PDB file of C-alpha atoms in Angstrom:
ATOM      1  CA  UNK A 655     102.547  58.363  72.185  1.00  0.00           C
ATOM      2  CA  UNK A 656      99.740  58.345  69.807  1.00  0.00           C
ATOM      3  CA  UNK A 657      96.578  60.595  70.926  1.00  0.00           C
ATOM      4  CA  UNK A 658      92.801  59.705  70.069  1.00  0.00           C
ATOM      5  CA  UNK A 659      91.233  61.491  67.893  1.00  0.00           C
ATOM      6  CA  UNK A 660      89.019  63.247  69.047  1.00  0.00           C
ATOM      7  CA  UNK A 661      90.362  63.410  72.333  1.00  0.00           C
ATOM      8  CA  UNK A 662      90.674  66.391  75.157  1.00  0.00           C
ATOM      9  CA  UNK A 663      94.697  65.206  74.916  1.00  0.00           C
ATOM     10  CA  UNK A 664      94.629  65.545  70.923  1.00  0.00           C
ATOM     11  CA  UNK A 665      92.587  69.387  71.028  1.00  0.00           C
ATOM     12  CA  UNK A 666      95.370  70.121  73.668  1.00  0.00           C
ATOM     13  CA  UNK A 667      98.260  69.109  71.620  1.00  0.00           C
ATOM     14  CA  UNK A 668      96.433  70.683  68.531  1.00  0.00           C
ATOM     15  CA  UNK A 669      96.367  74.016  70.472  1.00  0.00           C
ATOM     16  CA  UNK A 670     100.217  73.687  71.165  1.00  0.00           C
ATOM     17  CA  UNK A 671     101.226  73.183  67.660  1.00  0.00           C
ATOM     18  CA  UNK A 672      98.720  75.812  66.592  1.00  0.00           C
ATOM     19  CA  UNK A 673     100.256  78.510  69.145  1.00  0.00           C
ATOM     20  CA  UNK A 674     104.026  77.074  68.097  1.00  0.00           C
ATOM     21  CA  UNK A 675     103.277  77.239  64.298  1.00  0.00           C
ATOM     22  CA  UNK A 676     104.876  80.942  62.595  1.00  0.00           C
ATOM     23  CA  UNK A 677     103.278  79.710  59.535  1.00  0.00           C
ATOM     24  CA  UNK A 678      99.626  80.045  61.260  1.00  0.00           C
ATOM     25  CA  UNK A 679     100.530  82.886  62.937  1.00  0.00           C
ATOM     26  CA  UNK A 680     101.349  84.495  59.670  1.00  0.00           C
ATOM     27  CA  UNK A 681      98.642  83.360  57.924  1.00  0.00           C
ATOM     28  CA  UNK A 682      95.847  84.293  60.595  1.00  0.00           C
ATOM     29  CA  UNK A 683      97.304  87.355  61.428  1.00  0.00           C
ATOM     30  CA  UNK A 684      94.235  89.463  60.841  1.00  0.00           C
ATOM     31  CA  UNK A 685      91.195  86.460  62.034  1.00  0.00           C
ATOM     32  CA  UNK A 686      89.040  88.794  63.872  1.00  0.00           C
ATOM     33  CA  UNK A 687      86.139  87.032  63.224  1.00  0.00           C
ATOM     34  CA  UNK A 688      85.916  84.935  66.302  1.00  0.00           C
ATOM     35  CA  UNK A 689      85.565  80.826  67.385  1.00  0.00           C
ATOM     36  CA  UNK A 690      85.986  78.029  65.147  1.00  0.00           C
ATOM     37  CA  UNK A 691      84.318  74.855  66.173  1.00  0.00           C
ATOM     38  CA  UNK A 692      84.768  71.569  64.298  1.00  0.00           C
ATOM     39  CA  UNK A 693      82.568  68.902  64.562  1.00  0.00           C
ATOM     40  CA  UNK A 694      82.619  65.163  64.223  1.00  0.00           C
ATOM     41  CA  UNK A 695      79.417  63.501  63.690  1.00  0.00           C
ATOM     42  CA  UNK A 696      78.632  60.495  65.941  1.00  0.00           C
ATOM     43  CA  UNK A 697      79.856  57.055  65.285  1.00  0.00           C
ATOM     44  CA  UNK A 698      78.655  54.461  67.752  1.00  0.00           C
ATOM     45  CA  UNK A 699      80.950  51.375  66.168  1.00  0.00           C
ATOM     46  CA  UNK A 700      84.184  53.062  67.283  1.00  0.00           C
ATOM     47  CA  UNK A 701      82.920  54.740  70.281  1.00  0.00           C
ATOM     48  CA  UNK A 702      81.745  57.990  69.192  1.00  0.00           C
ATOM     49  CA  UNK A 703      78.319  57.990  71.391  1.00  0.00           C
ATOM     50  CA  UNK A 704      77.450  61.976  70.357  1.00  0.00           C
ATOM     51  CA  UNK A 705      78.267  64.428  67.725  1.00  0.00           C
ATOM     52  CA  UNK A 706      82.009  66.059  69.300  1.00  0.00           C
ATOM     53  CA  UNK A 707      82.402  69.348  68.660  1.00  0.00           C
ATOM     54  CA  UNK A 708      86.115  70.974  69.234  1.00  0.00           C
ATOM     55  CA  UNK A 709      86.114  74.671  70.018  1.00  0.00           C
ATOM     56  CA  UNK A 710      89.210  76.674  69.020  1.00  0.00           C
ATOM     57  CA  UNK A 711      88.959  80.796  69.735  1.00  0.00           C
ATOM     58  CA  UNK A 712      90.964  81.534  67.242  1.00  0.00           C
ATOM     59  CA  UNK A 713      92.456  85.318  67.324  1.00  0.00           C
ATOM     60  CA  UNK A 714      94.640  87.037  64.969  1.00  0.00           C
ATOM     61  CA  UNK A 715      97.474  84.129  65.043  1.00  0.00           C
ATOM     62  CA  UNK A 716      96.697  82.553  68.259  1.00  0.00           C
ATOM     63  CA  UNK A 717      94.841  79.724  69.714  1.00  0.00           C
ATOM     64  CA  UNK A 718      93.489  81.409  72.782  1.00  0.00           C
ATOM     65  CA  UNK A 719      91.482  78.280  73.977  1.00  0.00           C
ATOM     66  CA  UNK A 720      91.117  74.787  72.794  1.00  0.00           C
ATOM     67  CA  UNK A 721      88.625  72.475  73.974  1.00  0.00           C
ATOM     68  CA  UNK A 722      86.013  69.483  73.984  1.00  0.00           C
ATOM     69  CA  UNK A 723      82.594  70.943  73.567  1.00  0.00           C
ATOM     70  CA  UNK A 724      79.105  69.829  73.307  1.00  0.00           C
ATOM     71  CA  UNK A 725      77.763  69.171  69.057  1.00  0.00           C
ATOM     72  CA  UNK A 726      74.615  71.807  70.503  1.00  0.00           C
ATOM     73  CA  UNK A 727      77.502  74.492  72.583  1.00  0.00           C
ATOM     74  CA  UNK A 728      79.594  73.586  68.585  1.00  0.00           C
ATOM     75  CA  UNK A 729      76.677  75.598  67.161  1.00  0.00           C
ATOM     76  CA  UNK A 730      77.137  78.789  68.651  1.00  0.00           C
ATOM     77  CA  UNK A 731      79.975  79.349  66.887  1.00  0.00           C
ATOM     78  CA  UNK A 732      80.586  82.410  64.544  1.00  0.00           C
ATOM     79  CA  UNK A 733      81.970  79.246  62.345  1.00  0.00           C
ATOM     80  CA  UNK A 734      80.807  75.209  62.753  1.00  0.00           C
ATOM     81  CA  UNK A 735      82.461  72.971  60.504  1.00  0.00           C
ATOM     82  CA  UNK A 736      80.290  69.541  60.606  1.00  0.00           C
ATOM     83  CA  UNK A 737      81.936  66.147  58.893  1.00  0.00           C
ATOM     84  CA  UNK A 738      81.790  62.278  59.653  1.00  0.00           C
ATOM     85  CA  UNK A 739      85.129  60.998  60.882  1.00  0.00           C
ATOM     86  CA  UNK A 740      86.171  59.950  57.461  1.00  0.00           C
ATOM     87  CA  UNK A 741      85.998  63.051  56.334  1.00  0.00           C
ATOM     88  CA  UNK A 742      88.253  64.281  59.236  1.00  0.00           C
ATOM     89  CA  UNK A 743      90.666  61.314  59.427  1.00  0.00           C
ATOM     90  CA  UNK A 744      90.828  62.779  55.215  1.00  0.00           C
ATOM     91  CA  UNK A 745      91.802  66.332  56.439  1.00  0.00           C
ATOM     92  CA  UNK A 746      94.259  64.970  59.182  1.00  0.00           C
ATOM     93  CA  UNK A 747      96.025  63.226  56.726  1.00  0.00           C
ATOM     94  CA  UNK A 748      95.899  65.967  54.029  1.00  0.00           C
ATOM     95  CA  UNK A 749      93.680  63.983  51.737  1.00  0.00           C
ATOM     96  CA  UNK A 750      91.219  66.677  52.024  1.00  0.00           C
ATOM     97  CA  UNK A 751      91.780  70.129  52.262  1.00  0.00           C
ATOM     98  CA  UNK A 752      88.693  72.137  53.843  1.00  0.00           C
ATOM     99  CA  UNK A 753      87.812  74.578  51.965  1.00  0.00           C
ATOM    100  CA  UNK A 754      87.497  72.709  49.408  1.00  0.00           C
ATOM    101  CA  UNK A 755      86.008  69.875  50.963  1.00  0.00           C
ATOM    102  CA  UNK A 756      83.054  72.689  52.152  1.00  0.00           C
ATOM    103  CA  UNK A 757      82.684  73.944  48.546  1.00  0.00           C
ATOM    104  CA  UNK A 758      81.863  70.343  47.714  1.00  0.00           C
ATOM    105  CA  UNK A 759      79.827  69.649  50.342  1.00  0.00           C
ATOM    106  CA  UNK A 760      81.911  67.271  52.252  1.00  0.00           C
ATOM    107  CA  UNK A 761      81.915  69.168  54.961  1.00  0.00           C
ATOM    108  CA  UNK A 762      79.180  71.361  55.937  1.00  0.00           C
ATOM    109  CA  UNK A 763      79.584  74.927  57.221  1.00  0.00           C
ATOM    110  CA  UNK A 764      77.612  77.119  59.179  1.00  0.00           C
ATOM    111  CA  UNK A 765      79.028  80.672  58.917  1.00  0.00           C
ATOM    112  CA  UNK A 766      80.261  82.797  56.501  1.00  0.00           C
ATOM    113  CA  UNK A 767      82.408  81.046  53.385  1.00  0.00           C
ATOM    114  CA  UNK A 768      83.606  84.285  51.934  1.00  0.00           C
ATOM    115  CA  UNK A 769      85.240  84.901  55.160  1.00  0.00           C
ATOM    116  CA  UNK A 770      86.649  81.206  55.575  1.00  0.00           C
ATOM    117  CA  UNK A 771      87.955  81.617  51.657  1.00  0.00           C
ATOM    118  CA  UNK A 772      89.749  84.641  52.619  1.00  0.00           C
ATOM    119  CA  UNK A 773      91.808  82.571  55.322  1.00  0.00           C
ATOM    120  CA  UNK A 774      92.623  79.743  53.065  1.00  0.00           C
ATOM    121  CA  UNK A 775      95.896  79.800  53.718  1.00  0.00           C
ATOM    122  CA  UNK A 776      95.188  79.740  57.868  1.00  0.00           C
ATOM    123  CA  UNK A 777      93.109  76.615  57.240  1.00  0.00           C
ATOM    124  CA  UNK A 778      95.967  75.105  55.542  1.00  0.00           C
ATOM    125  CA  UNK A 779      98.202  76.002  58.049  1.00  0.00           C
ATOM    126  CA  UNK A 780      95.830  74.519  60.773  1.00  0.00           C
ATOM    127  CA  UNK A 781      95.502  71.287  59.028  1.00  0.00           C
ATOM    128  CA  UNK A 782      99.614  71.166  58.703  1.00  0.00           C
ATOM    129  CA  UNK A 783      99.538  71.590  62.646  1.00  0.00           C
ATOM    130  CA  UNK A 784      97.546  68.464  62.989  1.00  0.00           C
ATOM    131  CA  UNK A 785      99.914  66.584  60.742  1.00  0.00           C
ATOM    132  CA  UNK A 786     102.369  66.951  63.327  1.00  0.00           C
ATOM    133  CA  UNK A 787     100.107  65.167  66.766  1.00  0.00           C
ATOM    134  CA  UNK A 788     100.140  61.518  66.095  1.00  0.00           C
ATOM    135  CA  UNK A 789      97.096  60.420  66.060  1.00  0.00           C
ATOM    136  CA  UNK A 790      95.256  57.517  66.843  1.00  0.00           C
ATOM    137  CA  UNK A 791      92.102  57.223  64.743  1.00  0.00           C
ATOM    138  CA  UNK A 792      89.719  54.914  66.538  1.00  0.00           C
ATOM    139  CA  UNK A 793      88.213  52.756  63.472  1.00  0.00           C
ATOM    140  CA  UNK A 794      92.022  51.546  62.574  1.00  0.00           C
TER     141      UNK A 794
END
């Protein structure tokens, strides 16, 4: 069954693929440097009221939590990744990897990019994990 995105069901199944993933757990062996929040900016036409932000504590290879938060609770993150849903239906889908997509300014970052291009290879990884939810996006 196909989740919403974004949905509490999809950031739960994201979390289970993250935590089942050897490739992620490889990759962010040594992420130390605390929550990950990723938000979606509001888009009323498809029923996106509010800016969603998705929390993920993220700690050396593990998904500790995974949740639905607030766009204002998003921004007390060590790391807020802001994009439209385009942009995230792109990274989904592998159209878009994020790194680059922040370097370009398609998606904006509030944190340290040194330390997010250090752990390319865990973004990657994270993005392959959501490859494998089907998702439902909510403008198709």
């Amino acid at each position: 069954m196909a989740l919403s995105f974004p949905s509490i069901e999809w950031v739960e199944e994201f979390k289970k693929q993250i935590n089942s993933s050897e490739g992620y757990k490889k990759a962010g062996a040594t992420w130390t440097a605390g929550v990950v929040a990723l938000v979606t900016s509001a888009k009323p036409e498809i029923g996106i009221k509010e800016d969603v932000g998705i929390w993920l504590d993220l700690h050396q290879g593990v998904c500790r939590d995974a949740k639905i938060v607030t766009a204002e609770d998003a921004q007390k993150a060590p790391f807020c990744i802001t994009g439209d849903y385009a942009r995230w239906k792109q990274v989904i889908r592998k159209e878009l990897e994020p790194v680059k997509g922040m370097m370009q300014g398609k998606l904006k970052l509030k944190g340290d990019l040194p330390t997010i291009v250090r752990f390319v290879k865990a973004s990657q990884e994270l993005v392959e994990c959501t490859t494998r939810i089907e998702t439902k996006f909510l403008d198709e």
